CSV table of C-alpha atoms in Angstrom, one decimal:
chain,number,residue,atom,x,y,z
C,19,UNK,CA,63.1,139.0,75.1
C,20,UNK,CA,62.4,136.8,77.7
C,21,UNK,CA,62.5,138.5,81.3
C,22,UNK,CA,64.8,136.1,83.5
C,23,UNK,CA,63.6,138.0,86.7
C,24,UNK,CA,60.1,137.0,86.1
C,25,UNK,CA,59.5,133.0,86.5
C,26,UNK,CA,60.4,131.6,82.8
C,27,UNK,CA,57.9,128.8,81.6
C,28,UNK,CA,57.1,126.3,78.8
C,29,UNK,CA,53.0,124.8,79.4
C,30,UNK,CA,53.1,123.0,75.7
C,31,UNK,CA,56.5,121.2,75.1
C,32,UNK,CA,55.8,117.8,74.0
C,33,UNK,CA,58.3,115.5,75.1
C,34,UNK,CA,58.6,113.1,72.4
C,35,UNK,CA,58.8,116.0,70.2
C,36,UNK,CA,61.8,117.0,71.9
C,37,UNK,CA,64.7,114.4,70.8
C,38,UNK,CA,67.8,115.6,70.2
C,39,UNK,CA,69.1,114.4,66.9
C,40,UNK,CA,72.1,113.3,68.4
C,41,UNK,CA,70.0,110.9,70.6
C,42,UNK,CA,67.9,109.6,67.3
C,43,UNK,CA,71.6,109.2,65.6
C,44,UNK,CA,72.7,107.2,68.9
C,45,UNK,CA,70.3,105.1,69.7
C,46,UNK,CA,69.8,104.3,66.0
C,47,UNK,CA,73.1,102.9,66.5
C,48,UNK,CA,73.1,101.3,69.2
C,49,UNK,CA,69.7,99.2,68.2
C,50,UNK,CA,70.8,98.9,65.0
C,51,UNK,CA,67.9,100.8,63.8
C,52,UNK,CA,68.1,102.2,60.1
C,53,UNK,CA,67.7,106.0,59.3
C,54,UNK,CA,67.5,107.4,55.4
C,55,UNK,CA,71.0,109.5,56.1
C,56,UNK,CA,74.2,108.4,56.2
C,57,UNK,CA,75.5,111.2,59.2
C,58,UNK,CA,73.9,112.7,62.2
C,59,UNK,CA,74.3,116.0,59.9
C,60,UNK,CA,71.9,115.0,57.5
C,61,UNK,CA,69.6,113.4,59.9
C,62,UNK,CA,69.5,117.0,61.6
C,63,UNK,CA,68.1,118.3,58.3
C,64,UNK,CA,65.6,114.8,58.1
C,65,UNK,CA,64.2,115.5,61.4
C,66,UNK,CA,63.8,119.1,61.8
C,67,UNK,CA,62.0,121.7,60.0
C,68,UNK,CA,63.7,124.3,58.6
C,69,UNK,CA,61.1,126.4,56.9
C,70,UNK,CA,57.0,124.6,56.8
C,71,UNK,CA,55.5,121.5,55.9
C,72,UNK,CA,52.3,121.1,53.8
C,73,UNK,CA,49.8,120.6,57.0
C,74,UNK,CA,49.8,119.4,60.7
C,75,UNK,CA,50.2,115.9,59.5
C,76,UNK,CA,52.9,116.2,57.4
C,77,UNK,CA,54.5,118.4,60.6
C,78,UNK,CA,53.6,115.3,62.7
C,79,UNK,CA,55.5,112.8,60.5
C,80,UNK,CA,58.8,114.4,61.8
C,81,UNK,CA,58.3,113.3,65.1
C,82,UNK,CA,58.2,109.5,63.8
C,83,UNK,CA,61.5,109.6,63.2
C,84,UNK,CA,62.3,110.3,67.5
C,85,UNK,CA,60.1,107.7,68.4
C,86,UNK,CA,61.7,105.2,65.7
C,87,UNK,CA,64.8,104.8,67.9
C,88,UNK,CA,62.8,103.7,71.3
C,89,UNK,CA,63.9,100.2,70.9
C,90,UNK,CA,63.8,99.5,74.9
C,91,UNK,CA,62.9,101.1,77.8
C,92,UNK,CA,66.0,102.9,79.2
C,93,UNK,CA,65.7,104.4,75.8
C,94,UNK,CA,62.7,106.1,77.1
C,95,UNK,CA,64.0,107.2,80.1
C,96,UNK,CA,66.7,108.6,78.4
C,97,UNK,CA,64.4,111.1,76.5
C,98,UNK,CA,62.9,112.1,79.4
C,99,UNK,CA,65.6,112.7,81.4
C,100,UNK,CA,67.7,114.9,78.5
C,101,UNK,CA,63.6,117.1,78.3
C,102,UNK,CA,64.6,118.1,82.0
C,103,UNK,CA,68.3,119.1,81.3
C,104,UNK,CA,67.1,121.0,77.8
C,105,UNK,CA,64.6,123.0,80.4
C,106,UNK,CA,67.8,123.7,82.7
C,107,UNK,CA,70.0,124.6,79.6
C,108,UNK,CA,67.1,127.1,78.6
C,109,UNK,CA,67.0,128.6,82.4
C,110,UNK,CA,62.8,127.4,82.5
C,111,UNK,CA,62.1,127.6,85.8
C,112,UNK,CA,59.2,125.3,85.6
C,113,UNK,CA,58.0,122.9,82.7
C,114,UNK,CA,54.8,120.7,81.5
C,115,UNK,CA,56.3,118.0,79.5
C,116,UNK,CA,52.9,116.3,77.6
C,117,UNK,CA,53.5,112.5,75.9
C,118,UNK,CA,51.9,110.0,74.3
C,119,UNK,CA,52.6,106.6,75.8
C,120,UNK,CA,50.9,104.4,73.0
C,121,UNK,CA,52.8,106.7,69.9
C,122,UNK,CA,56.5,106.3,71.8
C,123,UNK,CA,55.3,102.6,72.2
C,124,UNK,CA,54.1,102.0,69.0
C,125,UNK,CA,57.2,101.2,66.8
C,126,UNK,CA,58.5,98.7,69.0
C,127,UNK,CA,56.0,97.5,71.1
C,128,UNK,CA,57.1,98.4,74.3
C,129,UNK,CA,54.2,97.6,77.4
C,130,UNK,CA,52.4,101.2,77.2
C,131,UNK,CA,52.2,101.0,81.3
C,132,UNK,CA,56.0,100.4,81.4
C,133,UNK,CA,57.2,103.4,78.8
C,134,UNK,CA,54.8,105.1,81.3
C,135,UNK,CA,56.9,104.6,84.0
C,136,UNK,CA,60.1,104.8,82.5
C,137,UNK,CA,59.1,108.5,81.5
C,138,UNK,CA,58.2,109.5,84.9
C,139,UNK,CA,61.3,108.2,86.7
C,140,UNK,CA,63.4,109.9,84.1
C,141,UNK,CA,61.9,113.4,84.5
C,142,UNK,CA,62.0,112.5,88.3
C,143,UNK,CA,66.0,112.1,87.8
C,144,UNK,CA,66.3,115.0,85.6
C,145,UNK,CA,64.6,116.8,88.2
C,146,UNK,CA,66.5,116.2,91.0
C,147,UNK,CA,70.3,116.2,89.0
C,148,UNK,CA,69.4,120.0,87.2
C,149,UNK,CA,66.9,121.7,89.8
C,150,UNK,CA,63.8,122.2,87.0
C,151,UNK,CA,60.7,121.4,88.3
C,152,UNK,CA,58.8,119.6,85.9
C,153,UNK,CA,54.9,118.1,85.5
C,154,UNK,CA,53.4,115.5,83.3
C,155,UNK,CA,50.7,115.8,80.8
C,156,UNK,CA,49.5,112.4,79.5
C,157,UNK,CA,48.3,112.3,75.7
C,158,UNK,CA,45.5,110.8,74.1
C,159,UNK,CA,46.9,110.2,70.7
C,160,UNK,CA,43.7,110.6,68.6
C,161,UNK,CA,45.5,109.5,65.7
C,162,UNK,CA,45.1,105.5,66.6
C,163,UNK,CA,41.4,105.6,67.0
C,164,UNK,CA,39.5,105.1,70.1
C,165,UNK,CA,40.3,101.7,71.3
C,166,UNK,CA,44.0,102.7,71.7
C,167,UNK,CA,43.4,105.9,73.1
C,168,UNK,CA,41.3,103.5,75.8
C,169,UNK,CA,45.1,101.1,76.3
C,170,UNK,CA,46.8,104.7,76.6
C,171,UNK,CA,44.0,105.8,79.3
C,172,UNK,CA,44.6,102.9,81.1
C,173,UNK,CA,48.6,102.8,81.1
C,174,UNK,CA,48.2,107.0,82.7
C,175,UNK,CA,46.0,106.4,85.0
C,176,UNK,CA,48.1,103.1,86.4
C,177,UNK,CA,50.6,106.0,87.4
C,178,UNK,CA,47.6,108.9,87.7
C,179,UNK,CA,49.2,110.4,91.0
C,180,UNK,CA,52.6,111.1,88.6
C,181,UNK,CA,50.6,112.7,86.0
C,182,UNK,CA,48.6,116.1,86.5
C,183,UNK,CA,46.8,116.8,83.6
C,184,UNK,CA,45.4,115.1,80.4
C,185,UNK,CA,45.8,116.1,76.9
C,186,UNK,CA,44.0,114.9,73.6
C,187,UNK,CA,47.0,115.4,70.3
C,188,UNK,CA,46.9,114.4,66.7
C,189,UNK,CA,44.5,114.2,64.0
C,190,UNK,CA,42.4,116.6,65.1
C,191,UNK,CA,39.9,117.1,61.8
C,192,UNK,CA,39.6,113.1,61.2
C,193,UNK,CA,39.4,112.2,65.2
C,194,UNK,CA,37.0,114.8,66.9
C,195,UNK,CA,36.2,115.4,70.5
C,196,UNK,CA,33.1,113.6,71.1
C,197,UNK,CA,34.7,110.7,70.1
C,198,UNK,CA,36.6,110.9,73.5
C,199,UNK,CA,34.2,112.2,76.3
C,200,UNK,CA,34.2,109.0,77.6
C,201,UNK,CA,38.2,108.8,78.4
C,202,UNK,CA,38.1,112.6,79.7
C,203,UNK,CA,35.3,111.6,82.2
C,204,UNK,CA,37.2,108.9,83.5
C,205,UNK,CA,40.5,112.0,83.7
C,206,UNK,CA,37.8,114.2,85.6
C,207,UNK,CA,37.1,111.6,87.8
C,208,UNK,CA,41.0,110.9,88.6
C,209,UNK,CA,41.4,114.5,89.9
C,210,UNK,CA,43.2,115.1,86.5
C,211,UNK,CA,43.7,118.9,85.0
C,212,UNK,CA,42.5,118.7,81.1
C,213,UNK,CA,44.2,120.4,78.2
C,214,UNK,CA,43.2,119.8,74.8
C,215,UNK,CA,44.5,120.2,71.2
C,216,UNK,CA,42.1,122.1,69.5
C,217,UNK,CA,41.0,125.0,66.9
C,218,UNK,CA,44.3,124.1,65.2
C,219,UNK,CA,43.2,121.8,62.5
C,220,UNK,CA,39.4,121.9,62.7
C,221,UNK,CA,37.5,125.2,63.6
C,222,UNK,CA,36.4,127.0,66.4
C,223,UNK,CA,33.6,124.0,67.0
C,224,UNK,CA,36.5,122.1,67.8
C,225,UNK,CA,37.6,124.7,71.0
C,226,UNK,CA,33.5,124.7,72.1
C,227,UNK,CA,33.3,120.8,72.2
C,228,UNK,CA,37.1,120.8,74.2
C,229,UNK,CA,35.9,122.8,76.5
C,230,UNK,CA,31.6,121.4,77.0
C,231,UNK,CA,32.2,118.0,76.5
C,232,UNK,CA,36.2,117.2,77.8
C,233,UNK,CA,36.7,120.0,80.5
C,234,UNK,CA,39.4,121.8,78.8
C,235,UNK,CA,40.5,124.3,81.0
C,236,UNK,CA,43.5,125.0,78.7
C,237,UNK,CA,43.5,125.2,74.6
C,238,UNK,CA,46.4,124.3,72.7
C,239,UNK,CA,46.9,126.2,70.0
C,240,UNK,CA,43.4,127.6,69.6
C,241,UNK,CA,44.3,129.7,66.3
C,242,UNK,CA,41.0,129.6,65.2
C,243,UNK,CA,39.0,131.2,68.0
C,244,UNK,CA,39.7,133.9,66.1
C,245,UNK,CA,36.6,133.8,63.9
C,246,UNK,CA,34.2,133.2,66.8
C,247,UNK,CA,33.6,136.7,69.3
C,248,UNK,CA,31.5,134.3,71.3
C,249,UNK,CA,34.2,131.9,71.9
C,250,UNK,CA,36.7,134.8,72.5
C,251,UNK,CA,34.4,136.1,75.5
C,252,UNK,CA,34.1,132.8,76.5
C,253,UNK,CA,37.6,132.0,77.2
C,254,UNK,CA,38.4,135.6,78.5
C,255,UNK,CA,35.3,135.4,81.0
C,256,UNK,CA,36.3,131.9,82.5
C,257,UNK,CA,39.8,132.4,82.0
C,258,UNK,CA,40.6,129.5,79.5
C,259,UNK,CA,44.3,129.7,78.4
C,260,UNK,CA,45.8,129.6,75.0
C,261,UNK,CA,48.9,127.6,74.9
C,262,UNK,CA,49.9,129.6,71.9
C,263,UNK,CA,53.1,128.2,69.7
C,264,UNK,CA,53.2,130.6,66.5
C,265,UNK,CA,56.7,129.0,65.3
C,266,UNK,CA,54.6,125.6,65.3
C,267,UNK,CA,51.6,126.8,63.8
C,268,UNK,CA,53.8,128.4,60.7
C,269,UNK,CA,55.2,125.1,60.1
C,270,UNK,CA,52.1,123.5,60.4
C,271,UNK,CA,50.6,126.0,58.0
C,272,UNK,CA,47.8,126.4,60.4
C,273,UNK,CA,49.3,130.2,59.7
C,274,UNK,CA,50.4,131.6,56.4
C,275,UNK,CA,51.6,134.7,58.2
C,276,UNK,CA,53.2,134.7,61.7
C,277,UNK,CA,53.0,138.7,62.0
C,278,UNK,CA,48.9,138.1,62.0
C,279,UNK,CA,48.9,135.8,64.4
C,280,UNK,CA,45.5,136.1,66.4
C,281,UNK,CA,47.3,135.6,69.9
C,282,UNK,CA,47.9,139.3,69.9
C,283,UNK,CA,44.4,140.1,69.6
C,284,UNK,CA,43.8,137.3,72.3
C,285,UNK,CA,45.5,139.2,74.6
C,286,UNK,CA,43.8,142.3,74.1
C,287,UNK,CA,40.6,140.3,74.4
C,288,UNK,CA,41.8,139.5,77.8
C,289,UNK,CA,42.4,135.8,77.5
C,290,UNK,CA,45.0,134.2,79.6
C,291,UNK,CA,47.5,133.7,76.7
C,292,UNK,CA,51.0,132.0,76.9
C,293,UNK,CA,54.1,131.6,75.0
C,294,UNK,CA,55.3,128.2,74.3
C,295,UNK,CA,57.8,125.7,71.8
C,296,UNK,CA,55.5,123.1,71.1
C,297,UNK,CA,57.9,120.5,69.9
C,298,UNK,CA,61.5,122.7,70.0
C,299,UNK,CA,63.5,119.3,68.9
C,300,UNK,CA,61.7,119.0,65.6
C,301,UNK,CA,61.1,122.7,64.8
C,302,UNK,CA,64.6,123.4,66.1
C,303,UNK,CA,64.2,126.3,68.4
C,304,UNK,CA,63.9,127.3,72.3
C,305,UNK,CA,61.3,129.4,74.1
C,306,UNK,CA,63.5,132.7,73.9
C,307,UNK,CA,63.1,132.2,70.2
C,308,UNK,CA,59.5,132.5,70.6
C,309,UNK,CA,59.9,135.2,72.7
C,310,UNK,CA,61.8,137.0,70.3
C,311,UNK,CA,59.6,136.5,67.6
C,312,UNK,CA,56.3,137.4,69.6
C,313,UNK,CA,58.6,140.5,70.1
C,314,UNK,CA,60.0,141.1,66.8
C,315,UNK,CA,57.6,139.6,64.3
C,316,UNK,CA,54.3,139.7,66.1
C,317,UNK,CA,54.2,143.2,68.1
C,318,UNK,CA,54.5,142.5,71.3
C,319,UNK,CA,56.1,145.0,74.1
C,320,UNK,CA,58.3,144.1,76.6
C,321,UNK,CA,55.4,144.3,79.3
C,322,UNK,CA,53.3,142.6,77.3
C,323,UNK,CA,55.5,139.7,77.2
C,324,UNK,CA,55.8,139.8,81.1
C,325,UNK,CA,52.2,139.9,81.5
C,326,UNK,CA,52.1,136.5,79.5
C,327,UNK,CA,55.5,135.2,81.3
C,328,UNK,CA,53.0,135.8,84.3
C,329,UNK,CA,50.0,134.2,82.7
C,330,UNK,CA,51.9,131.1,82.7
C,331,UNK,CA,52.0,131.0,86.4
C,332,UNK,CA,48.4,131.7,86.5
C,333,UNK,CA,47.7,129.1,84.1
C,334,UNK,CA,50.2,126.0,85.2
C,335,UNK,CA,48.8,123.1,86.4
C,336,UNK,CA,50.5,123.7,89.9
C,337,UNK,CA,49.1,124.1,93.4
C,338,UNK,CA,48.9,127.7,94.7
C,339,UNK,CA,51.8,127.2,97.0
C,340,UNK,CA,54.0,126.0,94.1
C,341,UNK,CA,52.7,129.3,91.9
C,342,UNK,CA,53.3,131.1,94.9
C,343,UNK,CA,56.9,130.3,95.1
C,344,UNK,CA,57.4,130.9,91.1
C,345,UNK,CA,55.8,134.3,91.7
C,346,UNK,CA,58.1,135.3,94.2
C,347,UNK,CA,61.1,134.3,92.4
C,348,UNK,CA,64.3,136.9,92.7
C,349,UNK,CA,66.7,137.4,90.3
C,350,UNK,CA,68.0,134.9,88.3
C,351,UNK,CA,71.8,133.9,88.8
C-alpha cells in the first residue's frame, strides 16, 4: 500500500536490529562464535519473531543474538553497509538508521569510538554503491545505566558532524528520562536533532519528560499518549511526530490488539504521525508490510497513508533543501 510516486521513508529502523540472519550465521562462523542451532534455518526461527514475546525486554533479547557475532570491526561495517542495500532492495528513498555504539560494542569489547566509525563509513559506502540516502541517529542505551550511556555520549559526539540526531532506547520503565538530561543537554548543545523512546513501556509521563526535559522533537512509539488529551494537543500543536511501529509494538505486547492501535486516532488528532519497521531483521518484515497492515488491519485509506508517506518528509531530520528534493520526487522507475 505504499505509494512509490510519493518519496518512500523509514524514520525508526534501528540498525543493529536489522541483521540478516545469514550475516549472524556467517560471521558466527567465521569468529568461531557459538549459536544454540545447528543451521542458519533454525537460527532464522532463534532470532526472529514470528508471533510476540512476553514484553519489550524479552522483544529486546532477540537483538543479542546480531550483536553476538561483532567480533571485530569490519564486522560492524558490514552491518551497516548491508542496512543501506536492505533500504535500496525495499525502494526507501531516504532512511534514519539509529544504533547503539556501547550495545554493538558490548559483547566483544570493541573501542565504542571506533565501532562508531566503522558504522558511519559503512552506511557512507552503502550510500554511494546503491543511491539511498541515509542519516544517523546515535543511541543512548538506557539499559547499561548512566555511566555508559556517558562512554556512548562521548564515542557520538567524537564523530557529531556524521550523526544528526540523538536517541535514548532500552529499558524504558527501570531507566527514566531525568536520569539523562544531562547527556541530551550536551546533544542540544552539539546542534544534534533529539528523538526519544518513550510512552512505550512507561506511560504518557514518560512522553512529557522526553519532550521538557530532553528536547524530543520526535517520539518513538508513543502508544501511550493515548490516555492523555493534554499530551495529544500537545504534540499536534507543536507538531511532535510519532514514529509509530504497530508490528513492533504487537510483539512487544505494548498492544494486545493491532486493529486498535491509537496511531489512527493520532492522526485524526492532527499529530505528525509516521509509518515505520522498527527493527525489520528481528521482526522479519519491511515497511510495505507495515503499510499493508496500517491498510488492512488498522483502517487506513489510501490517502491517508500518503498523507503520513508525506509526514515523513516533514518530520526527517533533513535540511529543507534535502526535503525539498524528496518532495519533488517523480515517478519511481
Amino acid at each position: 500500500m505504499i505509494d512509490y510516486t510519493l518519496p518512500v521513508i523509514d524514520l525508526h529502523r534501528h540498525l543493529d536490529g536489522n541483521i540478516r540472519p545469514a550475516t549472524i550465521w556467517e560471521l558466527a562462523q567465521q569468529h568461531n562464535i557459538p549459536l544454540p542451532v545447528d543451521n542458519l534455518a533454525q537460527l532464522a526461527d532463534s532470532v526472529q519473531i514470528r508471533d510476540r514475546t512476553s514484553d519489550l525486554l524479552a522483544f529486546l533479547k532477540k537483538l543479542d543474538y546480531g550483536v553476538s557475532v561483532l567480533a571485530d570491526l569490519d564486522a560492524c561495517y558490514r552491518i551497516a553497509y548491508e542496512n543501506v542495500q536492505d533500504a535500496k532492495n525495499e525502494s526507501l528513498d531516504y532512511v534514519e538508521l539509529r544504533f547503539s555504539p556501547y550495545y554493538m560494542a558490548h559483547a566483544h569489547k570493541l573501542p565504542v569510538d571506533a565501532v562508531v566509525e566503522a558504522v558511519i563509513n559503512g552506511v557512507k559506502d552503502g550510500q554511494k554503491e546503491f543511491g539511498v540516502k541515509a542519516n544517523l541517529i546515535g543511541i543512548l542505551s538506557r539499559t547499561f545505566g548512566v555511566d555508559c550511556c556517558e562512554l556512548e555520549l562521548q564515542a557520538l559526539l567524537a564523530h557529531k558532524d556524521h550523526i544528526v540526531a540523538l536517541d535514548l532506547a532500552g529499558d524504558e520503565a527501570g531507566y527514566p528520562a531525568p536520569l539523562f538530561s544531562q547527556h541530551f543537554n550536551q546533544a542540544q548543545r552539539a546542534g544534534w536533532a533529539i528523538t526519544v523512546h518513550a510512552g512505550e513501556a512507561a506511560g504518557s509521563d514518560s512522553i512529557w519528560n522526553a519532550i521538557r526535559l530532553l528536547g524530543a522533537s520526535r517520539i518513538g512509539h508513543g502508544v501511550a499518549a493515548q490516555n492523555d488529551d493534554e499530551l495529544l494537543d500537545y504534540l499536534a500543536e507543536n507538531q511532535i511526530g510519532i514514529e509509530s511501529c504497530p508490528t513492533s509494538n504487537y510483539q512487544t505486547t505494548t498492544l494486545v490488539d493491532t486493529a486498535n492501535h491509537p496511531m489512527k486516532s493520532f492522526f485524526h488528532r492532527g499529530i505528525k504521525v509516521t509509518l515505520n519497521t522498527d527493527d525489520p531483521g528481528v521482526s522479519a518484515i519491511d515497511l510495505e508490510h507495515e503499510y499493508r497492515v496500517a491498510y488492512d488491519v488498522i483502517g487506513f485509506t489510501k490517502e491517508e497513508l500518503a498523507t503520513i508517506q508525506l509526514n515523513a518528509v516533514e518530520q526527517a531530520f533533513l535540511s529543507d533543501d534535502d526535503k525539498a528534493k524528496l518532495k519533488s520526487k517523480g515517478v519511481k522507475k
